[in-house]
PDB file of C-alpha atoms in Angstrom:
ATOM      1  CA  MET A 592     264.559  18.106  67.004  1.00 29.00           C
ATOM      2  CA  PRO A 593     262.253  18.379  70.029  1.00 39.00           C
ATOM      3  CA  ASN A 594     261.553  15.086  71.727  1.00 44.00           C
ATOM      4  CA  ARG A 595     258.021  16.031  72.890  1.00 58.00           C
ATOM      5  CA  ALA A 596     258.235  13.120  75.310  1.00 87.00           C
ATOM      6  CA  ASN A 597     257.260  14.840  78.549  1.00 96.00           C
ATOM      7  CA  LEU A 598     254.368  16.745  80.075  1.00 96.00           C
ATOM      8  CA  CYS A 599     255.101  20.177  81.465  1.00 97.00           C
ATOM      9  CA  LEU A 600     252.898  21.864  84.054  1.00 98.00           C
ATOM     10  CA  ILE A 601     252.938  25.639  84.302  1.00 98.00           C
ATOM     11  CA  GLY A 602     250.942  28.031  86.431  1.00 96.00           C
ATOM     12  CA  PHE A 603     251.157  30.372  89.361  1.00 90.00           C
ATOM     13  CA  MET A 604     252.462  29.235  92.727  1.00 86.00           C
ATOM     14  CA  GLY A 605     249.734  27.470  94.646  1.00 86.00           C
ATOM     15  CA  SER A 606     247.918  26.281  91.517  1.00 92.00           C
ATOM     16  CA  GLY A 607     248.674  22.641  92.341  1.00 93.00           C
ATOM     17  CA  LYS A 608     251.456  21.821  89.887  1.00 95.00           C
ATOM     18  CA  THR A 609     253.403  19.618  92.303  1.00 95.00           C
ATOM     19  CA  THR A 610     250.406  17.724  93.676  1.00 96.00           C
ATOM     20  CA  VAL A 611     248.840  17.219  90.248  1.00 98.00           C
ATOM     21  CA  GLY A 612     252.205  16.405  88.699  1.00 98.00           C
ATOM     22  CA  GLN A 613     252.895  13.637  91.206  1.00 98.00           C
ATOM     23  CA  LEU A 614     249.446  12.110  90.658  1.00 98.00           C
ATOM     24  CA  LEU A 615     249.711  12.420  86.883  1.00 97.00           C
ATOM     25  CA  ALA A 616     253.139  10.777  86.819  1.00 97.00           C
ATOM     26  CA  GLN A 617     251.808   7.932  88.925  1.00 97.00           C
ATOM     27  CA  LYS A 618     248.858   7.376  86.543  1.00 96.00           C
ATOM     28  CA  LEU A 619     251.154   7.424  83.509  1.00 94.00           C
ATOM     29  CA  GLY A 620     253.851   5.281  85.119  1.00 95.00           C
ATOM     30  CA  TRP A 621     256.322   8.103  84.522  1.00 96.00           C
ATOM     31  CA  LYS A 622     258.789   9.970  86.697  1.00 97.00           C
ATOM     32  CA  PHE A 623     257.992  13.291  88.301  1.00 98.00           C
ATOM     33  CA  SER A 624     260.270  16.273  88.787  1.00 97.00           C
ATOM     34  CA  ASP A 625     259.621  19.657  90.347  1.00 97.00           C
ATOM     35  CA  SER A 626     262.017  22.297  89.006  1.00 96.00           C
ATOM     36  CA  ASP A 627     262.038  24.261  92.286  1.00 93.00           C
ATOM     37  CA  ARG A 628     262.940  21.127  94.237  1.00 96.00           C
ATOM     38  CA  GLU A 629     265.658  20.321  91.689  1.00 97.00           C
ATOM     39  CA  VAL A 630     267.168  23.800  92.171  1.00 97.00           C
ATOM     40  CA  GLU A 631     267.224  23.163  95.922  1.00 95.00           C
ATOM     41  CA  LEU A 632     268.898  19.781  95.402  1.00 97.00           C
ATOM     42  CA  LEU A 633     271.461  21.306  93.030  1.00 96.00           C
ATOM     43  CA  THR A 634     272.456  24.081  95.429  1.00 96.00           C
ATOM     44  CA  GLY A 635     271.742  22.569  98.831  1.00 97.00           C
ATOM     45  CA  LEU A 636     269.810  25.764  99.611  1.00 94.00           C
ATOM     46  CA  THR A 637     266.116  26.493  99.944  1.00 91.00           C
ATOM     47  CA  ILE A 638     264.401  28.849  97.516  1.00 88.00           C
ATOM     48  CA  PRO A 639     263.959  31.550 100.227  1.00 86.00           C
ATOM     49  CA  VAL A 640     267.692  31.406 101.046  1.00 91.00           C
ATOM     50  CA  LEU A 641     268.628  31.598  97.356  1.00 91.00           C
ATOM     51  CA  PHE A 642     266.409  34.652  96.901  1.00 85.00           C
ATOM     52  CA  ALA A 643     267.650  36.318 100.087  1.00 87.00           C
ATOM     53  CA  TYR A 644     271.369  35.871  99.447  1.00 92.00           C
ATOM     54  CA  TYR A 645     271.659  35.732  95.671  1.00 94.00           C
ATOM     55  CA  GLY A 646     268.472  37.349  94.342  1.00 91.00           C
ATOM     56  CA  GLU A 647     265.866  36.395  91.805  1.00 88.00           C
ATOM     57  CA  PRO A 648     268.130  36.711  88.704  1.00 92.00           C
ATOM     58  CA  TYR A 649     270.494  34.035  90.036  1.00 95.00           C
ATOM     59  CA  PHE A 650     267.553  31.800  90.927  1.00 93.00           C
ATOM     60  CA  ARG A 651     266.184  32.221  87.380  1.00 93.00           C
ATOM     61  CA  PHE A 652     269.600  31.264  85.974  1.00 96.00           C
ATOM     62  CA  LEU A 653     269.607  28.077  88.079  1.00 97.00           C
ATOM     63  CA  GLU A 654     266.029  27.371  87.033  1.00 96.00           C
ATOM     64  CA  THR A 655     267.119  27.374  83.381  1.00 98.00           C
ATOM     65  CA  VAL A 656     270.044  25.061  84.150  1.00 97.00           C
ATOM     66  CA  VAL A 657     267.667  22.622  85.835  1.00 98.00           C
ATOM     67  CA  LEU A 658     265.046  22.851  83.078  1.00 98.00           C
ATOM     68  CA  ARG A 659     267.687  22.070  80.433  1.00 97.00           C
ATOM     69  CA  ASP A 660     268.336  18.799  82.234  1.00 97.00           C
ATOM     70  CA  LEU A 661     264.692  17.957  82.977  1.00 97.00           C
ATOM     71  CA  THR A 662     263.391  18.653  79.471  1.00 96.00           C
ATOM     72  CA  ALA A 663     266.091  16.436  77.954  1.00 95.00           C
ATOM     73  CA  ARG A 664     264.634  13.442  79.777  1.00 94.00           C
ATOM     74  CA  ARG A 665     261.817  11.247  78.532  1.00 94.00           C
ATOM     75  CA  ALA A 666     258.600  10.089  80.181  1.00 95.00           C
ATOM     76  CA  HIS A 667     258.655  12.832  82.808  1.00 96.00           C
ATOM     77  CA  VAL A 668     255.988  15.051  84.245  1.00 98.00           C
ATOM     78  CA  ILE A 669     257.711  18.346  84.986  1.00 98.00           C
ATOM     79  CA  ALA A 670     256.235  20.893  87.391  1.00 98.00           C
ATOM     80  CA  THR A 671     257.822  24.292  86.876  1.00 97.00           C
ATOM     81  CA  GLY A 672     258.183  27.187  89.240  1.00 92.00           C
ATOM     82  CA  GLY A 673     255.483  29.811  88.773  1.00 91.00           C
ATOM     83  CA  GLY A 674     257.843  32.310  87.151  1.00 92.00           C
ATOM     84  CA  ALA A 675     259.705  29.886  84.889  1.00 95.00           C
ATOM     85  CA  VAL A 676     257.712  31.150  81.908  1.00 96.00           C
ATOM     86  CA  LEU A 677     259.273  34.606  82.259  1.00 92.00           C
ATOM     87  CA  THR A 678     262.561  33.438  80.754  1.00 94.00           C
ATOM     88  CA  PRO A 679     262.493  33.013  76.948  1.00 95.00           C
ATOM     89  CA  ALA A 680     264.955  30.101  77.081  1.00 96.00           C
ATOM     90  CA  ASN A 681     262.677  28.283  79.519  1.00 97.00           C
ATOM     91  CA  ARG A 682     259.678  28.776  77.256  1.00 96.00           C
ATOM     92  CA  GLU A 683     261.604  27.241  74.357  1.00 96.00           C
ATOM     93  CA  LEU A 684     262.753  24.295  76.483  1.00 97.00           C
ATOM     94  CA  LEU A 685     259.256  23.577  77.752  1.00 97.00           C
ATOM     95  CA  LYS A 686     257.573  23.901  74.362  1.00 94.00           C
ATOM     96  CA  GLY A 687     260.095  21.512  72.806  1.00 94.00           C
ATOM     97  CA  SER A 688     259.761  18.962  75.577  1.00 94.00           C
ATOM     98  CA  GLY A 689     256.098  18.032  75.346  1.00 93.00           C
ATOM     99  CA  PRO A 690     252.590  19.324  75.796  1.00 95.00           C
ATOM    100  CA  VAL A 691     252.462  22.281  78.168  1.00 97.00           C
ATOM    101  CA  ILE A 692     249.494  22.375  80.515  1.00 97.00           C
ATOM    102  CA  TRP A 693     248.534  25.552  82.366  1.00 97.00           C
ATOM    103  CA  LEU A 694     246.897  25.002  85.728  1.00 97.00           C
ATOM    104  CA  ARG A 695     244.969  28.245  85.964  1.00 95.00           C
ATOM    105  CA  ALA A 696     243.626  29.707  89.216  1.00 92.00           C
ATOM    106  CA  SER A 697     242.169  33.090  90.100  1.00 90.00           C
ATOM    107  CA  PRO A 698     244.006  35.512  92.396  1.00 86.00           C
ATOM    108  CA  GLU A 699     241.423  34.785  95.112  1.00 88.00           C
ATOM    109  CA  GLU A 700     241.989  31.025  94.828  1.00 90.00           C
ATOM    110  CA  ILE A 701     245.744  31.468  94.917  1.00 85.00           C
ATOM    111  CA  TYR A 702     245.500  33.714  97.950  1.00 81.00           C
ATOM    112  CA  ALA A 703     243.360  31.143  99.764  1.00 83.00           C
ATOM    113  CA  ARG A 704     245.833  28.372  98.919  1.00 75.00           C
ATOM    114  CA  THR A 705     248.948  30.330  99.898  1.00 74.00           C
ATOM    115  CA  GLN A 706     247.844  32.626 102.735  1.00 71.00           C
ATOM    116  CA  THR A 707     249.408  30.503 105.478  1.00 64.00           C
ATOM    117  CA  SER A 708     252.356  29.127 103.527  1.00 66.00           C
ATOM    118  CA  HIS A 709     255.848  30.451 103.914  1.00 65.00           C
ATOM    119  CA  GLY A 710     258.863  29.885 101.725  1.00 62.00           C
ATOM    120  CA  ARG A 711     257.439  31.866  98.817  1.00 60.00           C
ATOM    121  CA  PRO A 712     259.819  34.836  98.622  1.00 55.00           C
ATOM    122  CA  LEU A 713     257.808  36.776  96.062  1.00 56.00           C
ATOM    123  CA  LEU A 714     254.759  36.691  98.346  1.00 58.00           C
ATOM    124  CA  GLU A 715     256.467  37.673 101.599  1.00 64.00           C
ATOM    125  CA  THR A 716     254.619  40.960 101.984  1.00 62.00           C
ATOM    126  CA  VAL A 717     251.721  42.280 104.040  1.00 60.00           C
ATOM    127  CA  ALA A 718     249.936  43.060 100.765  1.00 70.00           C
ATOM    128  CA  ARG A 719     249.907  39.431  99.625  1.00 72.00           C
ATOM    129  CA  ARG A 720     246.587  39.655  97.750  1.00 83.00           C
ATOM    130  CA  GLU A 721     247.751  42.645  95.758  1.00 86.00           C
ATOM    131  CA  ARG A 722     251.121  41.038  95.046  1.00 84.00           C
ATOM    132  CA  ILE A 723     249.434  37.876  93.752  1.00 85.00           C
ATOM    133  CA  ALA A 724     247.198  39.900  91.428  1.00 88.00           C
ATOM    134  CA  GLU A 725     250.188  41.923  90.196  1.00 89.00           C
ATOM    135  CA  LEU A 726     252.406  38.907  89.513  1.00 88.00           C
ATOM    136  CA  LEU A 727     249.610  36.918  87.934  1.00 91.00           C
ATOM    137  CA  ALA A 728     248.739  39.778  85.589  1.00 92.00           C
ATOM    138  CA  ALA A 729     252.405  40.076  84.581  1.00 91.00           C
ATOM    139  CA  ARG A 730     252.653  36.346  83.815  1.00 92.00           C
ATOM    140  CA  GLU A 731     249.268  35.592  82.323  1.00 94.00           C
ATOM    141  CA  GLU A 732     250.220  36.346  78.714  1.00 95.00           C
ATOM    142  CA  ALA A 733     253.286  34.098  78.951  1.00 95.00           C
ATOM    143  CA  TYR A 734     251.203  31.268  80.418  1.00 95.00           C
ATOM    144  CA  ALA A 735     248.547  31.657  77.727  1.00 95.00           C
ATOM    145  CA  SER A 736     250.946  31.837  74.792  1.00 94.00           C
ATOM    146  CA  LEU A 737     252.946  28.815  75.945  1.00 96.00           C
ATOM    147  CA  CYS A 738     250.240  26.357  76.896  1.00 95.00           C
ATOM    148  CA  ASP A 739     248.699  23.660  74.736  1.00 95.00           C
ATOM    149  CA  PHE A 740     245.897  23.152  77.249  1.00 96.00           C
ATOM    150  CA  ALA A 741     244.603  25.443  80.002  1.00 96.00           C
ATOM    151  CA  LEU A 742     242.534  24.124  82.860  1.00 96.00           C
ATOM    152  CA  ASP A 743     240.783  26.149  85.551  1.00 95.00           C
ATOM    153  CA  VAL A 744     241.599  24.272  88.741  1.00 94.00           C
ATOM    154  CA  GLY A 745     239.812  26.364  91.365  1.00 89.00           C
ATOM    155  CA  ALA A 746     236.778  24.154  91.950  1.00 89.00           C
ATOM    156  CA  LEU A 747     238.477  20.855  91.104  1.00 94.00           C
ATOM    157  CA  THR A 748     240.218  18.312  93.302  1.00 95.00           C
ATOM    158  CA  PRO A 749     243.701  17.209  92.248  1.00 96.00           C
ATOM    159  CA  ASP A 750     242.247  13.868  91.086  1.00 97.00           C
ATOM    160  CA  GLU A 751     239.680  15.691  88.938  1.00 97.00           C
ATOM    161  CA  VAL A 752     242.433  17.827  87.412  1.00 97.00           C
ATOM    162  CA  VAL A 753     244.424  14.691  86.562  1.00 97.00           C
ATOM    163  CA  MET A 754     241.398  13.024  84.980  1.00 97.00           C
ATOM    164  CA  ARG A 755     240.719  16.082  82.809  1.00 97.00           C
ATOM    165  CA  ILE A 756     244.342  16.202  81.675  1.00 97.00           C
ATOM    166  CA  LEU A 757     244.288  12.485  80.824  1.00 95.00           C
ATOM    167  CA  SER A 758     241.022  12.959  78.921  1.00 95.00           C
ATOM    168  CA  TRP A 759     242.565  15.823  76.947  1.00 95.00           C
ATOM    169  CA  LEU A 760     245.636  13.714  76.169  1.00 92.00           C
ATOM    170  CA  ASN A 761     243.457  10.818  75.020  1.00 89.00           C
ATOM    171  CA  GLY A 762     241.527  13.195  72.752  1.00 87.00           C
ATOM    172  CA  ARG A 763     244.777  14.347  71.166  1.00 79.00           C
ATOM    173  CA  LYS A 764     245.881  10.760  70.702  1.00 74.00           C
ATOM    174  CA  ARG A 765     242.578   9.800  69.048  1.00 72.00           C
ATOM    175  CA  ALA A 766     242.823  12.833  66.769  1.00 70.00           C
ATOM    176  CA  GLY A 767     246.322  11.769  65.701  1.00 66.00           C
ATOM    177  CA  LYS A 768     247.880  14.985  66.945  1.00 65.00           C
ATOM    178  CA  GLU A 769     251.450  15.228  68.112  1.00 55.00           C
ATOM    179  CA  GLY A 770     251.555  14.451  71.755  1.00 51.00           C
ATOM    180  CA  VAL A 771     252.981  12.201  74.334  1.00 50.00           C
ATOM    181  CA  THR A 772     254.333   8.908  73.098  1.00 43.00           C
ATOM    182  CA  GLY A 773     253.054   5.867  74.935  1.00 41.00           C
ATOM    183  CA  CYS A 774     250.674   7.765  77.171  1.00 44.00           C
ATOM    184  CA  CYS A 775     247.195   6.820  78.204  1.00 39.00           C
TER     185      CYS A 775
END
């Protein structure tokens, strides 16, 4: 039986999952975990090194291993890697763990947020804008079908995103819908 005791943040890289997740966990008095960071801690390697030496399939395998552990916990805000939704097992783990919130951003917003950042193997190309649009289009259906709540984050500060998520959670609680136990 799913424990539905966590909050899971999905969305493309650069959409703010880690920043928002940390703030949200702080407001809820919960723990925060970033699945990419957990993969790095598990292996002792950075994501770019894992991709370079072992490839994306091995990284996705490790991502599932980490998500199995994270989704079994309680009172956690979990920020996933941008491509975590591509793996069916990950989608099942996230859906069973708690409400799934999609931090949605346009390709232009993502480009602006990631144009100077390194360490994003799937964006290490001279055609970064085109790559973002391509990857986002390939993932959008998975994001949409998995999420319980989608929030456009482009014009919002991280604090505003957190407040909107908390408001949505409170609305669910008032409506008596299944949600996060002990939140808000």
